Amino acid sequence: MSGVATEGGLLYSPLRERARRTAIELGERLLQLASAAADDALHQWAPARGLNGSPGYALAFLELARATGDSRFEAEMHRQLRLAAAVDDDPQLGLYSGISGLRASAEIATAVEPRYVRLVEQCDAFVDARRDRLTIVPRTFSDFDVISGWSGVRLARCVRGAREPDAAVGALLWVIEDESRWRRPHPFTGSVENDVGLAHGMPGMLATLALTLDEIDQKLCDKMRECAWNLTRYTRAWLGCLAWPVCAQAEPREWYRTAWCYGATGVLASLHAVARRIGDAELEAYALGGLDGWAQRICSPSFSSDQAICHGTSGNALIFASVAASSGVASLQAAARRLVAETIARLEGNGYLCLVPTGDDGGTAQSYGELTGTAGVILMLLTLAGDADSAWMRCHALHPLG
């Protein structure tokens, strides 16, 4: 691909312009849905306060406004934050399921409206007043994971960077101390397991600590190193690359997911974050080698579930871009660009609809949220094109590009 990379962006022209145009087209369609008072459709996948609901839409509209200067997008950003703030209930604390999603979005939005700092403070006060929810013995991985648990709460509070430990950190430190503490019943299947995906398991907890702690003492450094290397014990050989099952107890299978939520790319991104934070050169080389292997196979069916962040091409593009930004490995940069092009091509083929599988029957449905649909694709495209603040990537336990 010819051209010169734009300042702050990973993409070259003309791919950068194609990504920008696609993001704006998706944004117009999302705005049309929102303007038609179709909030029920927008929120079919997640609670209004979680980042997959109104706060995630607010982030997408915020970055569209900053990229285009279009006041319609900014107005909708404010409306989505008001919707989330006005929900009359006692919400959960989680990032994608509760108040922490609103907190993360509001802090990023202070870049255009400083008065949102008050909303950030209110969200922090709400979480601080419910510290008892951070001291329970975990019942399922939802208590400590990135999506609904303590990892997500911490990532939201540190969306602008590392800071001093808090109650969520204390809870995570307790969990990683003993393998039995994160061996929990799956909330849907009831199977007792050690989840090894970024979204719900040890990789997400480790990446959270690596990305959000301003200081790490030697004892914690040693423990993070031990846990990270333990994750490598669960690898499986697949397609000539490193693969991970969904949990440590899983039986061998013929196919493994390679995505942000589960599988090799998400795990390897977490291992890389830990390696960089604790200065483990051997672990860093392991993570980069594993990702380089997958960078050569990005057309594999394991990348093709959909275009969204959670288990699709956008999430993998963000992973490769994130690790490439801190490592400078050219093959990872190239993989991210190819995944951006693949995402755009699929969206064009779908009539600019983000379609996600509905089951094993081959059916699909439109999805709009930050994690599972259109809003997240918009953020990915604008961020890798250099038109958006990459701080939001911390909400996915990924290091921002800057």
CSV table of C-alpha atoms in Angstrom, one decimal:
chain,number,residue,atom,x,y,z
A,1,MET,CA,0.0,0.0,0.0
A,2,SER,CA,1.5,3.3,-1.1
A,3,GLY,CA,1.5,6.7,0.6
A,4,VAL,CA,2.6,8.3,3.8
A,5,ALA,CA,1.1,7.4,7.2
A,6,THR,CA,-0.9,10.3,8.6
A,7,GLU,CA,0.2,11.9,11.9
A,8,GLY,CA,-1.1,9.9,14.8
A,9,GLY,CA,-2.7,7.3,12.5
A,10,LEU,CA,-1.7,3.7,11.5
A,11,LEU,CA,-3.3,3.8,8.0
A,12,TYR,CA,-2.0,5.1,4.7
A,13,SER,CA,-3.9,7.0,2.1
A,14,PRO,CA,-6.2,6.0,0.4
A,15,LEU,CA,-7.1,3.4,3.1
A,16,ARG,CA,-7.3,6.2,5.7
A,17,GLU,CA,-9.8,8.1,3.6
A,18,ARG,CA,-11.8,5.0,3.0
A,19,ALA,CA,-11.9,4.2,6.7
A,20,ARG,CA,-13.0,7.8,7.5
A,21,ARG,CA,-15.7,7.7,4.9
A,22,THR,CA,-17.0,4.4,6.1
A,23,ALA,CA,-17.0,5.6,9.7
A,24,ILE,CA,-19.0,8.6,8.7
A,25,GLU,CA,-21.5,6.6,6.7
A,26,LEU,CA,-22.0,4.2,9.7
A,27,GLY,CA,-22.4,7.3,11.9
A,28,GLU,CA,-25.1,8.8,9.7
A,29,ARG,CA,-27.0,5.5,9.9
A,30,LEU,CA,-26.6,5.3,13.6
A,31,LEU,CA,-27.7,9.0,14.0
A,32,GLN,CA,-30.8,8.2,11.8
A,33,LEU,CA,-31.7,5.4,14.2
A,34,ALA,CA,-31.2,7.6,17.2
A,35,SER,CA,-33.1,10.6,15.7
A,36,ALA,CA,-36.0,8.3,14.9
A,37,ALA,CA,-36.4,7.7,18.7
A,38,ALA,CA,-35.5,4.1,18.1
A,39,ASP,CA,-33.6,3.7,21.3
A,40,ASP,CA,-35.2,0.4,22.0
A,41,ALA,CA,-33.5,-0.9,18.9
A,42,LEU,CA,-30.1,0.6,19.9
A,43,HIS,CA,-30.2,-0.8,23.4
A,44,GLN,CA,-31.4,-4.3,22.5
A,45,TRP,CA,-27.9,-5.7,23.3
A,46,ALA,CA,-27.0,-4.0,26.6
A,47,PRO,CA,-28.2,-1.9,29.5
A,48,ALA,CA,-28.4,1.8,28.7
A,49,ARG,CA,-25.7,2.6,31.2
A,50,GLY,CA,-23.1,0.1,30.1
A,51,LEU,CA,-20.5,0.9,27.5
A,52,ASN,CA,-22.3,-1.3,25.0
A,53,GLY,CA,-25.3,1.1,25.4
A,54,SER,CA,-25.7,4.9,25.5
A,55,PRO,CA,-22.2,5.6,26.8
A,56,GLY,CA,-20.7,3.7,23.9
A,57,TYR,CA,-22.9,5.5,21.4
A,58,ALA,CA,-21.8,8.8,23.0
A,59,LEU,CA,-18.2,7.9,22.4
A,60,ALA,CA,-18.8,7.1,18.8
A,61,PHE,CA,-20.8,10.4,18.2
A,62,LEU,CA,-18.1,12.3,20.1
A,63,GLU,CA,-15.3,11.1,17.8
A,64,LEU,CA,-17.5,11.6,14.7
A,65,ALA,CA,-18.1,15.2,15.8
A,66,ARG,CA,-14.4,15.8,16.3
A,67,ALA,CA,-13.5,14.2,13.0
A,68,THR,CA,-16.1,16.1,11.0
A,69,GLY,CA,-17.0,19.2,12.9
A,70,ASP,CA,-20.7,18.3,12.5
A,71,SER,CA,-22.7,19.7,15.3
A,72,ARG,CA,-25.4,17.0,14.9
A,73,PHE,CA,-23.0,14.3,16.1
A,74,GLU,CA,-22.0,16.4,19.1
A,75,ALA,CA,-25.6,17.0,20.0
A,76,GLU,CA,-26.4,13.3,19.9
A,77,MET,CA,-23.3,12.6,22.0
A,78,HIS,CA,-24.7,14.9,24.7
A,79,ARG,CA,-28.2,13.3,24.4
A,80,GLN,CA,-26.8,9.8,24.8
A,81,LEU,CA,-24.9,10.8,28.0
A,82,ARG,CA,-28.1,12.3,29.4
A,83,LEU,CA,-30.0,9.2,28.6
A,84,ALA,CA,-27.4,7.1,30.5
A,85,ALA,CA,-27.3,9.5,33.5
A,86,ALA,CA,-31.1,9.7,33.8
A,87,VAL,CA,-31.7,5.9,34.2
A,88,ASP,CA,-33.6,5.6,37.5
A,89,ASP,CA,-32.3,2.5,39.1
A,90,ASP,CA,-29.5,1.1,41.2
A,91,PRO,CA,-27.2,0.0,38.4
A,92,GLN,CA,-24.5,-2.5,38.4
A,93,LEU,CA,-20.9,-1.3,38.7
A,94,GLY,CA,-19.5,-2.9,35.6
A,95,LEU,CA,-17.9,-1.3,32.5
A,96,TYR,CA,-20.1,-3.0,29.9
A,97,SER,CA,-23.0,-3.6,32.2
A,98,GLY,CA,-23.3,-0.6,34.5
A,99,ILE,CA,-22.1,2.7,35.9
A,100,SER,CA,-18.5,2.3,35.0
A,101,GLY,CA,-19.3,2.5,31.3
A,102,LEU,CA,-20.9,5.9,31.9
A,103,ARG,CA,-17.9,7.0,33.9
A,104,ALA,CA,-15.4,6.1,31.2
A,105,SER,CA,-17.4,7.8,28.5
A,106,ALA,CA,-18.0,11.0,30.5
A,107,GLU,CA,-14.3,11.4,31.3
A,108,ILE,CA,-13.3,11.2,27.6
A,109,ALA,CA,-16.1,13.6,26.8
A,110,THR,CA,-14.6,16.3,29.2
A,111,ALA,CA,-12.3,17.0,26.2
A,112,VAL,CA,-15.2,18.9,24.6
A,113,GLU,CA,-17.3,19.7,27.7
A,114,PRO,CA,-15.3,20.1,30.9
A,115,ARG,CA,-18.4,20.2,33.0
A,116,TYR,CA,-18.7,16.4,32.6
A,117,VAL,CA,-16.1,16.2,35.3
A,118,ARG,CA,-19.0,16.5,37.7
A,119,LEU,CA,-20.6,13.4,36.2
A,120,VAL,CA,-17.3,11.5,36.5
A,121,GLU,CA,-17.1,12.5,40.2
A,122,GLN,CA,-20.7,11.3,40.7
A,123,CYS,CA,-19.9,7.9,39.1
A,124,ASP,CA,-16.8,7.5,41.3
A,125,ALA,CA,-18.8,8.4,44.4
A,126,PHE,CA,-21.4,5.8,43.5
A,127,VAL,CA,-18.8,3.1,43.1
A,128,ASP,CA,-16.9,4.1,46.3
A,129,ALA,CA,-20.2,4.0,48.3
A,130,ARG,CA,-20.6,0.4,47.3
A,131,ARG,CA,-17.2,-1.0,48.1
A,132,ASP,CA,-18.9,-4.0,49.7
A,133,ARG,CA,-19.5,-5.2,46.1
A,134,LEU,CA,-15.7,-5.3,45.7
A,135,THR,CA,-15.0,-7.5,48.7
A,136,ILE,CA,-17.2,-10.5,48.1
A,137,VAL,CA,-15.9,-13.9,47.2
A,138,PRO,CA,-16.4,-14.2,43.4
A,139,ARG,CA,-19.4,-16.2,42.5
A,140,THR,CA,-18.7,-16.3,38.7
A,141,PHE,CA,-16.1,-14.6,36.5
A,142,SER,CA,-18.6,-11.8,36.1
A,143,ASP,CA,-17.5,-10.5,39.5
A,144,PHE,CA,-13.9,-9.9,38.4
A,145,ASP,CA,-13.8,-9.7,34.6
A,146,VAL,CA,-13.5,-6.8,32.1
A,147,ILE,CA,-17.1,-6.9,31.0
A,148,SER,CA,-19.0,-6.7,34.3
A,149,GLY,CA,-16.5,-7.1,37.1
A,150,TRP,CA,-13.7,-5.4,39.0
A,151,SER,CA,-11.3,-5.3,36.0
A,152,GLY,CA,-13.8,-3.2,34.1
A,153,VAL,CA,-14.4,-0.9,37.1
A,154,ARG,CA,-10.7,-0.3,37.4
A,155,LEU,CA,-10.2,0.3,33.6
A,156,ALA,CA,-13.0,2.8,33.6
A,157,ARG,CA,-11.4,4.8,36.5
A,158,CYS,CA,-8.1,4.8,34.7
A,159,VAL,CA,-9.3,5.5,31.2
A,160,ARG,CA,-6.9,8.4,31.0
A,161,GLY,CA,-3.9,6.5,32.5
A,162,ALA,CA,-2.4,4.8,35.4
A,163,ARG,CA,-3.1,5.9,39.0
A,164,GLU,CA,-2.9,4.8,42.6
A,165,PRO,CA,-4.5,1.5,43.7
A,166,ASP,CA,-8.1,1.4,44.8
A,167,ALA,CA,-10.6,-1.2,46.1
A,168,ALA,CA,-10.9,-2.8,42.7
A,169,VAL,CA,-7.2,-3.4,42.6
A,170,GLY,CA,-7.3,-4.9,46.0
A,171,ALA,CA,-10.0,-7.3,44.9
A,172,LEU,CA,-8.0,-8.3,41.7
A,173,LEU,CA,-4.8,-8.9,43.7
A,174,TRP,CA,-6.7,-11.2,46.0
A,175,VAL,CA,-8.1,-13.2,43.0
A,176,ILE,CA,-4.8,-13.7,41.2
A,177,GLU,CA,-3.0,-14.9,44.4
A,178,ASP,CA,-4.6,-18.4,44.2
A,179,GLU,CA,-5.7,-20.3,41.1
A,180,SER,CA,-8.8,-21.6,43.0
A,181,ARG,CA,-10.1,-18.1,43.4
A,182,TRP,CA,-10.7,-17.6,39.7
A,183,ARG,CA,-11.9,-21.1,39.2
A,184,ARG,CA,-15.6,-20.2,39.1
A,185,PRO,CA,-18.9,-21.5,37.7
A,186,HIS,CA,-19.6,-20.2,34.2
A,187,PRO,CA,-22.7,-17.9,34.7
A,188,PHE,CA,-24.5,-19.6,31.8
A,189,THR,CA,-23.3,-23.2,31.7
A,190,GLY,CA,-22.5,-23.7,35.4
A,191,SER,CA,-19.3,-25.5,34.5
A,192,VAL,CA,-16.6,-24.8,37.0
A,193,GLU,CA,-13.5,-23.5,35.2
A,194,ASN,CA,-10.5,-21.2,35.0
A,195,ASP,CA,-11.4,-18.9,32.1
A,196,VAL,CA,-8.4,-17.9,30.0
A,197,GLY,CA,-10.0,-15.3,27.7
A,198,LEU,CA,-9.2,-11.6,27.9
A,199,ALA,CA,-12.8,-10.6,28.4
A,200,HIS,CA,-13.6,-12.9,31.4
A,201,GLY,CA,-10.4,-14.5,32.7
A,202,MET,CA,-6.8,-14.1,33.9
A,203,PRO,CA,-5.5,-12.3,30.8
A,204,GLY,CA,-8.0,-9.4,31.4
A,205,MET,CA,-7.1,-9.1,35.1
A,206,LEU,CA,-3.4,-9.1,34.4
A,207,ALA,CA,-3.7,-6.5,31.6
A,208,THR,CA,-5.8,-4.3,33.8
A,209,LEU,CA,-3.1,-4.3,36.5
A,210,ALA,CA,-0.4,-3.7,33.9
A,211,LEU,CA,-2.2,-0.8,32.3
A,212,THR,CA,-3.6,1.0,35.4
A,213,LEU,CA,-1.1,0.8,38.3
A,214,ASP,CA,1.2,3.8,38.7
A,215,GLU,CA,3.6,1.6,40.7
A,216,ILE,CA,4.2,-2.1,40.9
A,217,ASP,CA,6.4,-3.5,43.7
A,218,GLN,CA,8.6,-6.5,43.4
A,219,LYS,CA,6.2,-8.9,45.0
A,220,LEU,CA,3.4,-8.0,42.6
A,221,CYS,CA,5.8,-8.0,39.7
A,222,ASP,CA,6.8,-11.6,40.5
A,223,LYS,CA,3.2,-12.6,40.9
A,224,MET,CA,2.2,-11.1,37.6
A,225,ARG,CA,5.1,-12.8,35.9
A,226,GLU,CA,4.1,-16.2,37.4
A,227,CYS,CA,0.5,-15.8,36.3
A,228,ALA,CA,1.4,-14.7,32.9
A,229,TRP,CA,3.8,-17.6,32.3
A,230,ASN,CA,1.2,-20.0,33.7
A,231,LEU,CA,-1.2,-18.9,30.9
A,232,THR,CA,1.3,-20.2,28.4
A,233,ARG,CA,0.8,-23.7,29.8
A,234,TYR,CA,-2.7,-23.8,28.3
A,235,THR,CA,-1.7,-23.2,24.7
A,236,ARG,CA,-2.7,-25.6,21.9
A,237,ALA,CA,-1.1,-25.9,18.4
A,238,TRP,CA,-3.6,-24.9,15.7
A,239,LEU,CA,-2.9,-23.8,12.1
A,240,GLY,CA,0.8,-23.7,12.9
A,241,CYS,CA,0.2,-21.0,15.5
A,242,LEU,CA,-0.4,-20.6,19.2
A,243,ALA,CA,-4.1,-21.1,20.3
A,244,TRP,CA,-5.9,-20.9,23.6
A,245,PRO,CA,-9.1,-22.7,24.7
A,246,VAL,CA,-11.9,-20.9,26.4
A,247,CYS,CA,-10.8,-22.3,29.8
A,248,ALA,CA,-8.0,-24.3,31.3
A,249,GLN,CA,-10.3,-27.3,31.7
A,250,ALA,CA,-11.4,-27.5,28.1
A,251,GLU,CA,-10.9,-30.6,26.0
A,252,PRO,CA,-9.0,-30.4,22.7
A,253,ARG,CA,-11.1,-29.3,19.8
A,254,GLU,CA,-10.7,-28.9,16.0
A,255,TRP,CA,-11.3,-25.1,16.0
A,256,TYR,CA,-10.3,-22.2,18.3
A,257,ARG,CA,-11.5,-18.7,18.3
A,258,THR,CA,-9.0,-16.0,17.7
A,259,ALA,CA,-10.5,-12.8,18.9
A,260,TRP,CA,-10.5,-10.0,21.5
A,261,CYS,CA,-12.8,-11.8,23.9
A,262,TYR,CA,-11.4,-15.3,23.6
A,263,GLY,CA,-8.4,-16.9,22.0
A,264,ALA,CA,-4.8,-16.2,21.0
A,265,THR,CA,-4.8,-12.6,19.9
A,266,GLY,CA,-6.5,-11.3,23.1
A,267,VAL,CA,-4.3,-13.5,25.4
A,268,LEU,CA,-1.1,-12.5,23.6
A,269,ALA,CA,-2.0,-8.8,23.8
A,270,SER,CA,-2.4,-9.2,27.5
A,271,LEU,CA,0.9,-11.0,27.9
A,272,HIS,CA,2.6,-8.3,25.9
A,273,ALA,CA,1.1,-5.6,28.2
A,274,VAL,CA,2.4,-7.5,31.3
A,275,ALA,CA,5.8,-8.1,29.7
A,276,ARG,CA,6.3,-4.4,28.9
A,277,ARG,CA,5.1,-3.3,32.4
A,278,ILE,CA,7.3,-5.7,34.4
A,279,GLY,CA,10.3,-5.7,32.0
A,280,ASP,CA,10.2,-9.4,31.1
A,281,ALA,CA,12.0,-9.5,27.7
A,282,GLU,CA,11.5,-13.3,27.3
A,283,LEU,CA,7.7,-12.9,27.8
A,284,GLU,CA,7.6,-10.0,25.4
A,285,ALA,CA,9.4,-12.0,22.7
A,286,TYR,CA,6.9,-14.9,23.3
A,287,ALA,CA,3.9,-12.5,22.9
A,288,LEU,CA,5.3,-10.8,19.8
A,289,GLY,CA,6.3,-14.1,18.2
A,290,GLY,CA,2.8,-15.5,18.8
A,291,LEU,CA,1.1,-12.4,17.3
A,292,ASP,CA,3.5,-12.4,14.4
A,293,GLY,CA,2.4,-16.0,13.6
A,294,TRP,CA,-1.2,-14.9,13.5
A,295,ALA,CA,-0.3,-11.8,11.5
A,296,GLN,CA,0.6,-14.1,8.7
A,297,ARG,CA,-2.8,-15.8,8.8
A,298,ILE,CA,-5.3,-13.0,9.2
A,299,CYS,CA,-7.5,-14.4,6.4
A,300,SER,CA,-8.1,-17.5,8.5
A,301,PRO,CA,-11.8,-18.4,9.3
A,302,SER,CA,-10.9,-17.8,13.0
A,303,PHE,CA,-11.0,-14.0,12.3
A,304,SER,CA,-14.3,-14.0,10.4
A,305,SER,CA,-17.1,-14.2,12.9
A,306,ASP,CA,-18.2,-10.6,12.2
A,307,GLN,CA,-16.9,-7.0,12.0
A,308,ALA,CA,-17.4,-6.0,15.6
A,309,ILE,CA,-14.8,-5.6,18.4
A,310,CYS,CA,-15.8,-8.5,20.7
A,311,HIS,CA,-15.2,-11.4,18.5
A,312,GLY,CA,-14.7,-9.9,15.0
A,313,THR,CA,-12.3,-8.1,12.7
A,314,SER,CA,-12.4,-4.8,14.5
A,315,GLY,CA,-11.2,-6.3,17.8
A,316,ASN,CA,-8.3,-8.0,16.1
A,317,ALA,CA,-7.4,-4.8,14.2
A,318,LEU,CA,-7.2,-3.0,17.5
A,319,ILE,CA,-5.1,-5.7,19.1
A,320,PHE,CA,-2.5,-5.7,16.3
A,321,ALA,CA,-2.5,-1.9,16.2
A,322,SER,CA,-2.1,-1.6,20.0
A,323,VAL,CA,0.8,-4.0,20.2
A,324,ALA,CA,2.4,-2.6,17.0
A,325,ALA,CA,2.3,0.9,18.5
A,326,SER,CA,4.4,-0.1,21.5
A,327,SER,CA,6.6,-2.6,19.8
A,328,GLY,CA,7.1,-1.2,16.3
A,329,VAL,CA,6.8,-4.6,14.7
A,330,ALA,CA,6.0,-4.1,11.0
A,331,SER,CA,4.1,-7.3,10.5
A,332,LEU,CA,1.6,-6.4,13.2
A,333,GLN,CA,1.1,-3.0,11.6
A,334,ALA,CA,0.5,-4.6,8.3
A,335,ALA,CA,-2.0,-7.1,9.9
A,336,ALA,CA,-3.9,-4.2,11.4
A,337,ARG,CA,-4.2,-2.5,8.1
A,338,ARG,CA,-5.4,-5.6,6.3
A,339,LEU,CA,-8.0,-6.2,9.0
A,340,VAL,CA,-9.2,-2.6,8.6
A,341,ALA,CA,-9.6,-3.2,4.8
A,342,GLU,CA,-11.3,-6.5,5.5
A,343,THR,CA,-13.8,-4.9,7.9
A,344,ILE,CA,-14.6,-2.1,5.4
A,345,ALA,CA,-15.1,-4.6,2.6
A,346,ARG,CA,-17.5,-6.7,4.6
A,347,LEU,CA,-19.5,-3.7,5.7
A,348,GLU,CA,-19.8,-2.6,2.1
A,349,GLY,CA,-21.0,-6.0,1.2
A,350,ASN,CA,-23.6,-5.9,4.0
A,351,GLY,CA,-24.9,-2.5,3.0
A,352,TYR,CA,-23.1,-0.9,5.9
A,353,LEU,CA,-24.8,-3.1,8.4
A,354,CYS,CA,-22.8,-4.7,11.2
A,355,LEU,CA,-24.2,-8.2,11.3
A,356,VAL,CA,-23.4,-10.6,14.1
A,357,PRO,CA,-24.2,-14.3,14.3
A,358,THR,CA,-27.4,-15.2,16.2
A,359,GLY,CA,-26.5,-18.9,16.8
A,360,ASP,CA,-25.2,-22.0,15.1
A,361,ASP,CA,-27.9,-21.9,12.4
A,362,GLY,CA,-26.1,-19.3,10.2
A,363,GLY,CA,-28.5,-16.5,11.1
A,364,THR,CA,-27.4,-12.9,11.7
A,365,ALA,CA,-28.8,-9.8,13.2
A,366,GLN,CA,-27.8,-6.1,13.2
A,367,SER,CA,-25.9,-4.9,16.2
A,368,TYR,CA,-25.1,-1.4,17.2
A,369,GLY,CA,-23.2,-1.2,20.5
A,370,GLU,CA,-19.6,-0.3,21.2
A,371,LEU,CA,-18.5,-3.9,22.1
A,372,THR,CA,-20.7,-5.8,19.7
A,373,GLY,CA,-21.6,-3.6,16.8
A,374,THR,CA,-21.6,-0.4,14.8
A,375,ALA,CA,-20.4,2.1,17.5
A,376,GLY,CA,-17.3,0.1,18.1
A,377,VAL,CA,-16.5,-0.2,14.4
A,378,ILE,CA,-16.8,3.5,14.1
A,379,LEU,CA,-14.4,4.1,16.9
A,380,MET,CA,-11.9,1.5,15.5
A,381,LEU,CA,-11.9,3.1,12.0
A,382,LEU,CA,-11.5,6.7,13.2
A,383,THR,CA,-8.8,5.7,15.8
A,384,LEU,CA,-6.6,3.8,13.4
A,385,ALA,CA,-7.1,6.5,10.8
A,386,GLY,CA,-5.7,9.0,13.3
A,387,ASP,CA,-9.0,10.9,13.7
A,388,ALA,CA,-9.9,9.9,17.2
A,389,ASP,CA,-8.5,9.9,20.8
A,390,SER,CA,-7.3,6.3,21.4
A,391,ALA,CA,-7.8,6.5,25.2
A,392,TRP,CA,-11.0,4.6,24.9
A,393,MET,CA,-9.0,1.5,24.0
A,394,ARG,CA,-8.1,1.1,27.7
A,395,CYS,CA,-11.7,0.0,28.2
A,396,HIS,CA,-10.7,-3.1,26.2
A,397,ALA,CA,-7.6,-3.7,28.3
A,398,LEU,CA,-5.5,-2.5,25.4
A,399,HIS,CA,-2.8,0.0,25.4
A,400,PRO,CA,-3.8,3.2,23.5
A,401,LEU,CA,-1.8,4.1,20.4
A,402,GLY,CA,-0.3,7.3,21.8
